[in-house]
Amino acid sequence: MSASPSDTAARPVTAVMPDVTGGNALRAQEQMDGTQVRFEDVTGKDREVVDPQAWRVCGSRPGANQQITSYPVVLLVAPTTESCP
């Protein structure tokens, strides 16, 4: 007997990605409270994020309001002095 769609939908969601886009990277990391987070320079310059306070969140993987199915969560960031691409 195969699982019905209602059985699949009944599985609990363990964690949902909050919408942190546009916010400060450090605050976004704090909001994730214990979730493994990795920063990625979204500009393509591959810079290391040493001080998350100086970076803004441009997006995330998984996207906002999507179920988190793997870790670490990736925050796509740009320096606050630059625009998100």
PDB file of C-alpha atoms in Angstrom:
ATOM      1  CA  MET A   1       0.000   0.000   0.000  1.00  0.00           C
ATOM      2  CA  SER A   2       1.490   3.375  -0.969  1.00  0.00           C
ATOM      3  CA  ALA A   3       1.345   6.538   1.112  1.00  0.00           C
ATOM      4  CA  SER A   4      -1.518   8.828   0.262  1.00  0.00           C
ATOM      5  CA  PRO A   5      -0.922  12.576  -0.253  1.00  0.00           C
ATOM      6  CA  SER A   6      -2.573  13.257   3.094  1.00  0.00           C
ATOM      7  CA  ASP A   7      -0.053  10.968   4.846  1.00  0.00           C
ATOM      8  CA  THR A   8       2.805  12.907   3.269  1.00  0.00           C
ATOM      9  CA  ALA A   9       1.283  16.265   4.234  1.00  0.00           C
ATOM     10  CA  ALA A  10       0.799  15.086   7.823  1.00  0.00           C
ATOM     11  CA  ARG A  11       4.552  14.775   8.440  1.00  0.00           C
ATOM     12  CA  PRO A  12       5.674  17.562  10.779  1.00  0.00           C
ATOM     13  CA  VAL A  13       7.903  20.316   9.424  1.00  0.00           C
ATOM     14  CA  THR A  14      10.946  20.470  11.664  1.00  0.00           C
ATOM     15  CA  ALA A  15      12.128  23.959  10.707  1.00  0.00           C
ATOM     16  CA  VAL A  16      11.145  26.687   8.275  1.00  0.00           C
ATOM     17  CA  MET A  17      13.587  29.274   6.939  1.00  0.00           C
ATOM     18  CA  PRO A  18      12.647  32.737   8.222  1.00  0.00           C
ATOM     19  CA  ASP A  19      12.585  35.656   5.785  1.00  0.00           C
ATOM     20  CA  VAL A  20      15.801  37.460   6.713  1.00  0.00           C
ATOM     21  CA  THR A  21      16.384  39.048   3.291  1.00  0.00           C
ATOM     22  CA  GLY A  22      17.471  42.685   3.529  1.00  0.00           C
ATOM     23  CA  GLY A  23      18.473  42.365   7.148  1.00  0.00           C
ATOM     24  CA  ASN A  24      21.825  42.440   8.902  1.00  0.00           C
ATOM     25  CA  ALA A  25      23.758  39.158   8.557  1.00  0.00           C
ATOM     26  CA  LEU A  26      24.691  39.012  12.253  1.00  0.00           C
ATOM     27  CA  ARG A  27      21.089  39.522  13.356  1.00  0.00           C
ATOM     28  CA  ALA A  28      19.946  36.893  10.841  1.00  0.00           C
ATOM     29  CA  GLN A  29      22.469  34.433  12.262  1.00  0.00           C
ATOM     30  CA  GLU A  30      21.247  35.203  15.794  1.00  0.00           C
ATOM     31  CA  GLN A  31      17.631  34.737  14.658  1.00  0.00           C
ATOM     32  CA  MET A  32      18.534  31.236  13.439  1.00  0.00           C
ATOM     33  CA  ASP A  33      19.314  30.399  17.112  1.00  0.00           C
ATOM     34  CA  GLY A  34      21.549  27.355  17.052  1.00  0.00           C
ATOM     35  CA  THR A  35      21.015  26.426  13.406  1.00  0.00           C
ATOM     36  CA  GLN A  36      24.235  25.845  11.488  1.00  0.00           C
ATOM     37  CA  VAL A  37      24.685  28.902   9.236  1.00  0.00           C
ATOM     38  CA  ARG A  38      27.254  29.527   6.502  1.00  0.00           C
ATOM     39  CA  PHE A  39      27.784  32.894   4.825  1.00  0.00           C
ATOM     40  CA  GLU A  40      28.414  33.108   1.080  1.00  0.00           C
ATOM     41  CA  ASP A  41      29.479  36.277  -0.766  1.00  0.00           C
ATOM     42  CA  VAL A  42      26.662  36.704  -3.299  1.00  0.00           C
ATOM     43  CA  THR A  43      28.631  39.260  -5.350  1.00  0.00           C
ATOM     44  CA  GLY A  44      30.885  36.562  -6.796  1.00  0.00           C
ATOM     45  CA  LYS A  45      34.013  38.060  -5.223  1.00  0.00           C
ATOM     46  CA  ASP A  46      34.299  35.068  -2.859  1.00  0.00           C
ATOM     47  CA  ARG A  47      35.219  37.194   0.165  1.00  0.00           C
ATOM     48  CA  GLU A  48      35.247  35.673   3.623  1.00  0.00           C
ATOM     49  CA  VAL A  49      32.684  37.092   6.025  1.00  0.00           C
ATOM     50  CA  VAL A  50      34.781  37.934   9.086  1.00  0.00           C
ATOM     51  CA  ASP A  51      32.378  40.482  10.622  1.00  0.00           C
ATOM     52  CA  PRO A  52      28.742  39.558   9.813  1.00  0.00           C
ATOM     53  CA  GLN A  53      27.654  42.916  11.317  1.00  0.00           C
ATOM     54  CA  ALA A  54      29.102  44.604   8.184  1.00  0.00           C
ATOM     55  CA  TRP A  55      27.111  42.434   5.738  1.00  0.00           C
ATOM     56  CA  ARG A  56      23.482  42.421   4.572  1.00  0.00           C
ATOM     57  CA  VAL A  57      21.437  39.336   3.625  1.00  0.00           C
ATOM     58  CA  CYS A  58      20.495  39.231  -0.075  1.00  0.00           C
ATOM     59  CA  GLY A  59      18.936  35.775  -0.043  1.00  0.00           C
ATOM     60  CA  SER A  60      19.204  32.319   1.443  1.00  0.00           C
ATOM     61  CA  ARG A  61      19.259  28.610   0.690  1.00  0.00           C
ATOM     62  CA  PRO A  62      16.671  27.376   1.333  1.00  0.00           C
ATOM     63  CA  GLY A  63      14.567  30.394   0.405  1.00  0.00           C
ATOM     64  CA  ALA A  64      12.339  32.257   2.836  1.00  0.00           C
ATOM     65  CA  ASN A  65       9.453  30.236   4.271  1.00  0.00           C
ATOM     66  CA  GLN A  66      10.778  26.975   2.793  1.00  0.00           C
ATOM     67  CA  GLN A  67      11.439  23.869   4.856  1.00  0.00           C
ATOM     68  CA  ILE A  68      15.033  23.450   6.009  1.00  0.00           C
ATOM     69  CA  THR A  69      16.040  19.952   4.930  1.00  0.00           C
ATOM     70  CA  SER A  70      19.842  20.166   5.125  1.00  0.00           C
ATOM     71  CA  TYR A  71      22.488  22.030   7.070  1.00  0.00           C
ATOM     72  CA  PRO A  72      24.240  24.375   7.123  1.00  0.00           C
ATOM     73  CA  VAL A  73      21.715  26.977   6.001  1.00  0.00           C
ATOM     74  CA  VAL A  74      23.399  29.356   3.529  1.00  0.00           C
ATOM     75  CA  LEU A  75      22.941  33.105   3.874  1.00  0.00           C
ATOM     76  CA  LEU A  76      23.821  34.882   0.624  1.00  0.00           C
ATOM     77  CA  VAL A  77      25.331  38.188   1.713  1.00  0.00           C
ATOM     78  CA  ALA A  78      26.909  41.395   0.398  1.00  0.00           C
ATOM     79  CA  PRO A  79      28.786  44.102   2.304  1.00  0.00           C
ATOM     80  CA  THR A  80      26.470  46.823   3.593  1.00  0.00           C
ATOM     81  CA  THR A  81      28.409  49.283   1.407  1.00  0.00           C
ATOM     82  CA  GLU A  82      27.354  47.404  -1.747  1.00  0.00           C
ATOM     83  CA  SER A  83      24.023  46.560  -3.355  1.00  0.00           C
ATOM     84  CA  CYS A  84      22.642  43.068  -3.635  1.00  0.00           C
ATOM     85  CA  PRO A  85      23.063  41.830  -7.214  1.00  0.00           C
TER      86      PRO A  85
END
